[in-house]
Short mmCIF file of C-alpha atoms and ligand atoms in Angstrom, two decimals:
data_model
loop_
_atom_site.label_atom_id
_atom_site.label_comp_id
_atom_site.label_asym_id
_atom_site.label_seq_id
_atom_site.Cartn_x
_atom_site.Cartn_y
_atom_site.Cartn_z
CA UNK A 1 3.40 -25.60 16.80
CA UNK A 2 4.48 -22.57 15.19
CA UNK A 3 3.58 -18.95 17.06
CA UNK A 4 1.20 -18.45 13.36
CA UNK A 5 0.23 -21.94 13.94
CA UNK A 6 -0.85 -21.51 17.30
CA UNK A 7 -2.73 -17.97 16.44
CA UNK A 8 -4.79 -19.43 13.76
CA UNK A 9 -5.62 -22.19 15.91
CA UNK A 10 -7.07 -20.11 18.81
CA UNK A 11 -10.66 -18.36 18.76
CA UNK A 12 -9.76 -15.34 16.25
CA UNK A 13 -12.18 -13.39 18.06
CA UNK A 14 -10.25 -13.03 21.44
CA UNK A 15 -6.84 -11.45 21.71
CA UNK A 16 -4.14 -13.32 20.79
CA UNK A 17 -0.56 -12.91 23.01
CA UNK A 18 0.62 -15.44 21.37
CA UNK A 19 1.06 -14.08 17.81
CA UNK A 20 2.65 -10.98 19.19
CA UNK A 21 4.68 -13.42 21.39
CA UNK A 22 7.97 -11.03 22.48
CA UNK A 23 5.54 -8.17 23.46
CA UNK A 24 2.96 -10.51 25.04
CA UNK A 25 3.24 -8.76 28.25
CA UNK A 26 3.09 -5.51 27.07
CA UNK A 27 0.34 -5.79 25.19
CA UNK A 28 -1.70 -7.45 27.98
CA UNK A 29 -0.76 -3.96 29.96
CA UNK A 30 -2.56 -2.18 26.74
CA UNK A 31 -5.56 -4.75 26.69
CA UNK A 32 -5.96 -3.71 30.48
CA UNK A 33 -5.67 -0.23 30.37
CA UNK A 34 -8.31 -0.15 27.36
CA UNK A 35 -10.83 -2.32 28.76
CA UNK A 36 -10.71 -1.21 32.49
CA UNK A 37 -8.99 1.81 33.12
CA UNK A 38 -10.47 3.82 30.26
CA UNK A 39 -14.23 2.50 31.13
CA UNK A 40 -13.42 3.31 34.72
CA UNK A 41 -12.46 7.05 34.06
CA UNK A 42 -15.50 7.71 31.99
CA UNK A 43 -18.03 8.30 34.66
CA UNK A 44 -21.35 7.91 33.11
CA UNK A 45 -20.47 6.52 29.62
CA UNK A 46 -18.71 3.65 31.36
CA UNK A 47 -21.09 0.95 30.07
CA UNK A 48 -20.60 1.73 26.89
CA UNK A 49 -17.19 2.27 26.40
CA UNK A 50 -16.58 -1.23 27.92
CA UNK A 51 -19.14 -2.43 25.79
CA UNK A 52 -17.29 -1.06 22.72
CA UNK A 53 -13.86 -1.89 24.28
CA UNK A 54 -14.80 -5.33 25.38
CA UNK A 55 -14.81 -6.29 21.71
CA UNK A 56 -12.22 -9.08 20.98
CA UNK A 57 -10.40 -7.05 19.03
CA UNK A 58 -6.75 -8.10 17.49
CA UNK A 59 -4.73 -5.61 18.84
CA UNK A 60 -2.55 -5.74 15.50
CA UNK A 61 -2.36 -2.02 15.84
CA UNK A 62 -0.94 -1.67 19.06
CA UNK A 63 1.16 -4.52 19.03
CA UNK A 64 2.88 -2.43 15.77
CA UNK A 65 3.74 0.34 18.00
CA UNK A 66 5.06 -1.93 21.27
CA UNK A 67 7.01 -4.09 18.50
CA UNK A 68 8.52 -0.90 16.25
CA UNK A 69 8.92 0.34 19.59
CA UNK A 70 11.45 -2.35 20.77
CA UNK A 71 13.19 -2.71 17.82
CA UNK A 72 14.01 1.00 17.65
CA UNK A 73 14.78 0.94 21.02
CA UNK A 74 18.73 0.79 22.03
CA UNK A 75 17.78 -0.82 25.43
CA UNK A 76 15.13 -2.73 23.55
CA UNK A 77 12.78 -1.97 25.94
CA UNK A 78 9.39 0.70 25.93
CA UNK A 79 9.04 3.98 27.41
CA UNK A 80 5.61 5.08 29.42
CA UNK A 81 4.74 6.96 26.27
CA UNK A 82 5.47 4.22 23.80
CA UNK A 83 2.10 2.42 25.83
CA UNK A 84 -0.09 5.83 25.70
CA UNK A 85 0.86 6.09 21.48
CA UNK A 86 -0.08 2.22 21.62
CA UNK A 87 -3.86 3.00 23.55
CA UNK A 88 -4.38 6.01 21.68
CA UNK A 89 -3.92 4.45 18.03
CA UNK A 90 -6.15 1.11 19.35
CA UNK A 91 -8.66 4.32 20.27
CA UNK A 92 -8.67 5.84 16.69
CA UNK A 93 -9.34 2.43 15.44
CA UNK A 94 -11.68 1.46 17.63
CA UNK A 95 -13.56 5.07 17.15
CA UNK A 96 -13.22 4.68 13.28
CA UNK A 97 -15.21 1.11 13.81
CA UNK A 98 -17.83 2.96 15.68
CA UNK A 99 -18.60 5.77 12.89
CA UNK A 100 -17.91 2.79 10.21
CA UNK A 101 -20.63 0.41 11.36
CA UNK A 102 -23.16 3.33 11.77
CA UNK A 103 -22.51 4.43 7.72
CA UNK A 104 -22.43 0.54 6.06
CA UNK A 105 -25.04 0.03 8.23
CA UNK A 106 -23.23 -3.49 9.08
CA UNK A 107 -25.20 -4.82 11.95
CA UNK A 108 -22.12 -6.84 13.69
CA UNK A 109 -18.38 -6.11 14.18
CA UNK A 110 -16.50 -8.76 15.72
CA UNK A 111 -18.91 -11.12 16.43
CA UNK A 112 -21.13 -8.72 19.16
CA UNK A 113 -23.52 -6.03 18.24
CA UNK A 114 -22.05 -3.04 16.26
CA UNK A 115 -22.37 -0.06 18.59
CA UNK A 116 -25.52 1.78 16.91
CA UNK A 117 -27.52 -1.40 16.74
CA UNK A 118 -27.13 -1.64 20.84
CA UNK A 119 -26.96 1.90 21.48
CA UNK A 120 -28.55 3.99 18.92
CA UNK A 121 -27.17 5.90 15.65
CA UNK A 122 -26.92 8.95 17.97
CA UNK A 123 -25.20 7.38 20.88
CA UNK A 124 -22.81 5.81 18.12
CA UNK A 125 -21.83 9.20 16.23
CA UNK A 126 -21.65 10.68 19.77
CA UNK A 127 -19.13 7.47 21.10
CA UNK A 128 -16.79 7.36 17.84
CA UNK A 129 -16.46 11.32 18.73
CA UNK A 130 -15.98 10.65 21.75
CA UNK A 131 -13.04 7.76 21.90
CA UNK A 132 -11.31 10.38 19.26
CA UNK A 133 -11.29 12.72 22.14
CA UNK A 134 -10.15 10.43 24.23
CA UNK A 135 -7.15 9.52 21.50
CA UNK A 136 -6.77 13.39 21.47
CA UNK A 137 -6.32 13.47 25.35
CA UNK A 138 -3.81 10.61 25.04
CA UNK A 139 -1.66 12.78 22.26
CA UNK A 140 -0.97 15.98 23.80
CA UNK A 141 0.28 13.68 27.30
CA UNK A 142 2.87 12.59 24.18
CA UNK A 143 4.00 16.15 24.70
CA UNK A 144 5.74 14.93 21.04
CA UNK A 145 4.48 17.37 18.07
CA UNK A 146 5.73 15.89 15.25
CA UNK A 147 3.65 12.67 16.48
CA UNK A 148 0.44 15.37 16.78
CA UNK A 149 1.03 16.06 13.44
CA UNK A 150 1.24 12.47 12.15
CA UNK A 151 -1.85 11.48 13.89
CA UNK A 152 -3.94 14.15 13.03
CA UNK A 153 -2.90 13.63 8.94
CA UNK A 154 -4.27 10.01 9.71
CA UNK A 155 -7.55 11.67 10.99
CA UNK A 156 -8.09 13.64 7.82
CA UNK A 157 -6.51 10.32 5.85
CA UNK A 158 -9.27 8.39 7.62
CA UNK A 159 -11.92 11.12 6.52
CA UNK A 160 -10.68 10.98 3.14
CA UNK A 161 -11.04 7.44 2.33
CA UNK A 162 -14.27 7.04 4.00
CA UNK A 163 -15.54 10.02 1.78
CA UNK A 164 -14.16 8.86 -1.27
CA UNK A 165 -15.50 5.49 -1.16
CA UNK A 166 -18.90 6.69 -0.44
CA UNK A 167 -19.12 9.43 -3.31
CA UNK A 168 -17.29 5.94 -5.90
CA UNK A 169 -20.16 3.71 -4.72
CA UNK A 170 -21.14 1.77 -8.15
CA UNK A 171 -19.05 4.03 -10.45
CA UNK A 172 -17.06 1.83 -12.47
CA UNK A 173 -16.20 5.30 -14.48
CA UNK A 174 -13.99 6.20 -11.38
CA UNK A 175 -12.35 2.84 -10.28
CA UNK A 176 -8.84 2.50 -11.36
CA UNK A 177 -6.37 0.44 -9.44
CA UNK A 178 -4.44 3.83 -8.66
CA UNK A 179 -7.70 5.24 -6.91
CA UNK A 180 -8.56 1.80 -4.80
CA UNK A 181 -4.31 1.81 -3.58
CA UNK A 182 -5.07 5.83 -2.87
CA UNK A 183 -8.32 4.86 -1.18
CA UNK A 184 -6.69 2.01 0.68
CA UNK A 185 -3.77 4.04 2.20
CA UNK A 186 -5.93 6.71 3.39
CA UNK A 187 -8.65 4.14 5.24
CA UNK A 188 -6.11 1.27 6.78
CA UNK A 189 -2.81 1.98 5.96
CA UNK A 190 -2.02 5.22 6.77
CA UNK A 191 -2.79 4.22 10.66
CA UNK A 192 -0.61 1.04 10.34
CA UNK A 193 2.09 3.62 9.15
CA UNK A 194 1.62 5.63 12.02
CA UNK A 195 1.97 3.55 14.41
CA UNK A 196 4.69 2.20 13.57
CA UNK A 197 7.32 5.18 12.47
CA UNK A 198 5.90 7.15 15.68
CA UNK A 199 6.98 4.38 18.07
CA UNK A 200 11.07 4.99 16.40
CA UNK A 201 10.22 8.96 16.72
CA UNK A 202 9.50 8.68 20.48
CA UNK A 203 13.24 6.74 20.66
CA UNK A 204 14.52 9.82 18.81
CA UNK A 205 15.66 7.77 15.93
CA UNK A 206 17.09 8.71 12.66
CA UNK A 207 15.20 9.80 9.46
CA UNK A 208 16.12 6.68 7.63
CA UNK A 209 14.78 4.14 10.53
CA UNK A 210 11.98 6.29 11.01
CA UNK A 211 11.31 6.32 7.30
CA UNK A 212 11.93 2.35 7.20
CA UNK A 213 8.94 1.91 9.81
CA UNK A 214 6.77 4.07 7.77
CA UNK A 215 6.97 1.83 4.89
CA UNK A 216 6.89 -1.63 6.64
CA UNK A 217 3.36 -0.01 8.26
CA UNK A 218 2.18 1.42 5.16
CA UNK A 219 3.17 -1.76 3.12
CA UNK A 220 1.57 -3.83 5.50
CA UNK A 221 -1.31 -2.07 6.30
CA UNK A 222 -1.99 -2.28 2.04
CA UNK A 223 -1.50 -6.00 2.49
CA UNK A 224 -3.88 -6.20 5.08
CA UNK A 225 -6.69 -4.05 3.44
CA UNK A 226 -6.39 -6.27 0.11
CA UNK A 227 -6.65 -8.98 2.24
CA UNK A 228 -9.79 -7.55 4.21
CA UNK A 229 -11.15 -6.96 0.47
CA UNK A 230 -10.82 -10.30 -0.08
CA UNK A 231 -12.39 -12.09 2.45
CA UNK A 232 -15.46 -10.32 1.85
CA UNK A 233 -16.17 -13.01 -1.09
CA UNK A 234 -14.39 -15.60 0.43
CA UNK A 235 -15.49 -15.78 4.34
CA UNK A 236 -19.07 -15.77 6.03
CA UNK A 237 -20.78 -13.23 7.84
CA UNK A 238 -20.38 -16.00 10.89
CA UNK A 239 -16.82 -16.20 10.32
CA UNK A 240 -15.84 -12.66 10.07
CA UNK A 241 -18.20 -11.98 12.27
CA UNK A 242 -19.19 -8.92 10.69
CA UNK A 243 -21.31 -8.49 7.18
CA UNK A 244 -20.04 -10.81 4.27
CA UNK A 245 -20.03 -9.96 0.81
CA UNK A 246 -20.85 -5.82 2.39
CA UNK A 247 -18.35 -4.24 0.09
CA UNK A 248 -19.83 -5.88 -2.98
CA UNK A 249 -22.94 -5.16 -2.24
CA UNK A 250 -22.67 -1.46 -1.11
CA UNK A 251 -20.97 -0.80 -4.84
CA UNK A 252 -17.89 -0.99 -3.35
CA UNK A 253 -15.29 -2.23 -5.89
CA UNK A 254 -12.14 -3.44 -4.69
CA UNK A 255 -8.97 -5.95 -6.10
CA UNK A 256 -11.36 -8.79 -7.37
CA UNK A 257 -13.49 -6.52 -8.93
CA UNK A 258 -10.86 -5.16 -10.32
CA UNK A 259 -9.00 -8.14 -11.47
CA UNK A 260 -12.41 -9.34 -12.68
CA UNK A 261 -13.13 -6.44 -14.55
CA UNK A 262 -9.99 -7.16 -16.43
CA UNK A 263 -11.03 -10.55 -17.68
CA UNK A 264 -12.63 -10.32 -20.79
CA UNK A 265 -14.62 -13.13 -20.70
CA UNK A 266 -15.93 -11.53 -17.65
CA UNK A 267 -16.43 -8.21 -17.71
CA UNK A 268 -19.18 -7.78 -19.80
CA UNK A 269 -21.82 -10.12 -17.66
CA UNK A 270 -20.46 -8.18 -14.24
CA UNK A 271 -20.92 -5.41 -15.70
CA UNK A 272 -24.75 -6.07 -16.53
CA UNK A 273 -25.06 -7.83 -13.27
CA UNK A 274 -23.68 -4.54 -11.76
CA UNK A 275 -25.76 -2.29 -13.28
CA UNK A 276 -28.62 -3.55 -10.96
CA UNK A 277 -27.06 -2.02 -8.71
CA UNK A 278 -27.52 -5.07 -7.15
CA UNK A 279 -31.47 -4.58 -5.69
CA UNK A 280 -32.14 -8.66 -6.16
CA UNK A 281 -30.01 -10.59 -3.79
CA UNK A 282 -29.88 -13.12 -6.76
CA UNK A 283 -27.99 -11.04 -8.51
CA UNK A 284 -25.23 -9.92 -6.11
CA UNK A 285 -24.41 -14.02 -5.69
CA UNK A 286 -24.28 -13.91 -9.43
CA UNK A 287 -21.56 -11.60 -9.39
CA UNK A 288 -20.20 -13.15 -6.35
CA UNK A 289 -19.57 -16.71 -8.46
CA UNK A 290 -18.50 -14.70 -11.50
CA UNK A 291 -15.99 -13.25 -9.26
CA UNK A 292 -15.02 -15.89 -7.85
CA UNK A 293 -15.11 -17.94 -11.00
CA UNK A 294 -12.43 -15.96 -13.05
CA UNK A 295 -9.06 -16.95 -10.92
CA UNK A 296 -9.18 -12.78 -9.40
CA UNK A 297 -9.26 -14.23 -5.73
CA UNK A 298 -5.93 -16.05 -6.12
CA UNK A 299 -4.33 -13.10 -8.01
CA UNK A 300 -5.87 -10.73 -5.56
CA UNK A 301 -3.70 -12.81 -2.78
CA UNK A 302 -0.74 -12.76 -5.05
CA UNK A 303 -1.36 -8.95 -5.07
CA UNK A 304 -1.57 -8.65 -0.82
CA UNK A 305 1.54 -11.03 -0.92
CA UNK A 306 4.08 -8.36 -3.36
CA UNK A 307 2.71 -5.44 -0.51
CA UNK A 308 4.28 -7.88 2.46
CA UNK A 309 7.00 -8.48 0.91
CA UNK A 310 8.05 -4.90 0.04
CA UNK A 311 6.83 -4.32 3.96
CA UNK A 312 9.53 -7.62 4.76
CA UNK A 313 12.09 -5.47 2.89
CA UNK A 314 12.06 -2.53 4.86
CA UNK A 315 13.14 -4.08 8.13
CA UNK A 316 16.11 -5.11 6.08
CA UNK A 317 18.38 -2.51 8.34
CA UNK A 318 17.51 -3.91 11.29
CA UNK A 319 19.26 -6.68 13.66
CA UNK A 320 17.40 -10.08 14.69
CA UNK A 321 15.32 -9.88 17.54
CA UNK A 322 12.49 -11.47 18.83
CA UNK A 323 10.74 -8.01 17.91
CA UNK A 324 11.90 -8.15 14.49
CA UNK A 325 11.03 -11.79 14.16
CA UNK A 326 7.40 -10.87 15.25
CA UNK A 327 7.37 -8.36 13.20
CA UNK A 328 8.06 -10.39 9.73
CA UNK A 329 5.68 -12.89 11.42
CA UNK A 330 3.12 -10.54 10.87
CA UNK A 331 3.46 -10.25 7.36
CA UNK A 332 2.29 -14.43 7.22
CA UNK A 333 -0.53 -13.31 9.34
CA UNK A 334 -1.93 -11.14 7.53
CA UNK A 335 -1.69 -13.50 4.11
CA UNK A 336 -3.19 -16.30 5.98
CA UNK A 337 -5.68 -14.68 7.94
CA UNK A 338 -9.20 -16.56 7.92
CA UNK A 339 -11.18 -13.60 9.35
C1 FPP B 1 -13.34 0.05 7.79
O1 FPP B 1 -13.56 -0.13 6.45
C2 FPP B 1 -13.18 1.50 8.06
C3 FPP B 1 -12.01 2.16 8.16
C4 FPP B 1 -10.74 1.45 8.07
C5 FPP B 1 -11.96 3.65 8.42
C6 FPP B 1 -13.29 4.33 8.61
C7 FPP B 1 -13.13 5.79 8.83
C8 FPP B 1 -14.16 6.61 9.15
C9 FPP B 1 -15.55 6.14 9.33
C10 FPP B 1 -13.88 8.05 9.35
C11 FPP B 1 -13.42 8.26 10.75
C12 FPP B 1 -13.87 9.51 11.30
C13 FPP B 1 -13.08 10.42 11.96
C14 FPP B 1 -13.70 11.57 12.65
C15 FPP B 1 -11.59 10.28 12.01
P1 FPP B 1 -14.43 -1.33 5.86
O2 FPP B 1 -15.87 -0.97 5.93
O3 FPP B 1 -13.86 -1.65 4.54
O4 FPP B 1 -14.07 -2.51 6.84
P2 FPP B 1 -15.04 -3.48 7.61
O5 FPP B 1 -15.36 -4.53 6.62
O6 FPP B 1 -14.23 -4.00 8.75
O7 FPP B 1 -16.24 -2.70 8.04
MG1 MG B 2 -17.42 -1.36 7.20
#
């Protein structure tokens, strides 16, 4: 069984070592540090933060960092701080979740509760603020301010996107591909970018490798938002175990609208159908089928697919490793991800 095999055949919900095979151990040092240390340093927020912790998560952001970390690495091993960039880029992620859930109002994130539907909208807004601090903490031990200035870009990238979106809900006026790539970079892949030319600054590497990891992460993390787009017409609420079919209904458009939208035989009905704004559920599975119906979700794959292989391209200068070979591995994940 291959390592993707293997991945895809395990409960997507829990961590998964074995996709991330060559920095297995590593990352289960990073799993452990987030789920107990963290809780056990934050005194009377403990429950909580395990509760948010404790979520099943994928780790794919970390396991960027420990991998780019590696393979930048002339002894091809990690550094104390290449662990603390790994935790505090989980933490952004994690905190970015928190304030997520609480705005789409999406009742579940990885199969559990979303934070503000156990703990409150308050508590939530509170907690995402609060796991940024703790990110914040976690950056200045980095000691590293190029990396400050990185991260806190990806703050005001994350801002950005989120904002955007929100003020484009149900404006077809506004949606061009350009401004849903923009939109994407600044919400997922930005992060993904982050993570992974920071881990080749902290081994002092030059501009061009550091440059290369940007654009693996920032390819990839494209990829993996088109995908994410995607599977919110073409999974269940069970299986994602989060809100199916949220985007669409929230007015927001992304690739198979898009592609749809370019499909004349299509465009004019989704266009009625959107102008509803979508208040009958009958008529958000309308567009859902005519979505689905006009060939967009293949060529919205195709689309994801062009983003990992530019990402495949940029590790072109490096040698093969395990790290590297995890790395490309990746890029299949994220195509054939169910969830
Ligand atoms: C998920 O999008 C959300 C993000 C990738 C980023 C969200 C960012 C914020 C809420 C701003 C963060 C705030 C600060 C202070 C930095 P999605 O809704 O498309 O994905 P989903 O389907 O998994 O919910
Ligand atoms: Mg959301």
């Amino acid at each position: 069984v291959s390592q993707l095999q293997e991945a895809q055949n395990t409960d997507n919900t829990l961590y998964k070592p074995a996709l991330f095979g060559s920095v297995a151990a590593q990352l289960q040092e990073v799993e452990r540090s987030l789920t107990q240390d963290l809780p056990a340093a934050c005194g009377p927020l403990a429950d909580i933060v395990r509760f948010i912790m404790l979520n099943g998560g994928k780790r794919l952001r970390p396991a960027l960092t420990l991998l780019s970390g590696c393979l930048t690495s002339p002894s091809l091993s990690l550094s104390p701080k290449h662990y603390i960039l790994a935790q505090l880029t989980e933490l952004i992620h994690t905190a970015s979740l928190v304030h997520d859930d609480l705005l789409d109002e999406a009742d579940s994130r990885r199969g559990q509760e979303s934070c503000h539907m156990k703990w409150g909208s308050k508590v939530a807004v509170i907690m995402g603020d609060f796991l940024f601090a703790q990110a914040s903490v976690r950056l200045g031990e980095l000691n590293n301010t190029e990396i400050v200035k990185i991260y806190a870009k990806v703050l005001a990238d994350l801002c950005t996107g989120e904002v955007v979106q929100a003020q484009h809900r149900f404006n077809l006026e506004t949606l061009t591909w350009q401004a849903y790539l923009n939109k994407s970079v600044s919400k997922t892949a930005s992060l993904f970018a982050a993570a992974t030319m920071s881990a080749a600054i902290l081994n002092e590497q030059p501009a061009e490798i550091v440059q290369a990891l940007f654009l693996y992460g920032q390819n990839l993390g494209i990829a993996f938002q088109i995908v994410d787009d995607l599977l919110d017409f073409t999974s269940t609420t069970e299986a994602l175990g989060k809100p199916a079919l949220g985007d669409l209904a929230q007015g927001v458009f992304t690739a198979p609208v898009l592609y749809a939208l370019e499909d004349t035989l299509v465009s004019v009905g989704l266009k009625e159908l959107i102008y509803t704004r979508f208040t009958e559920k009958e008529t958000l599975l309308k567009a859902k089928e005519l979505i689905s119906s006009a060939g967009v979700l293949a060529k919205t794959h195709e689309l994801a697919n062009t983003y990992v292989l530019k990402a495949i391209q940029c590790l072109a200068p490096f040698e093969d490793n395990p790290f590297k070979k995890d790395l490309l591995l990746l890029g299949d994940y994220v195509l054939a991800r169910t969830k």
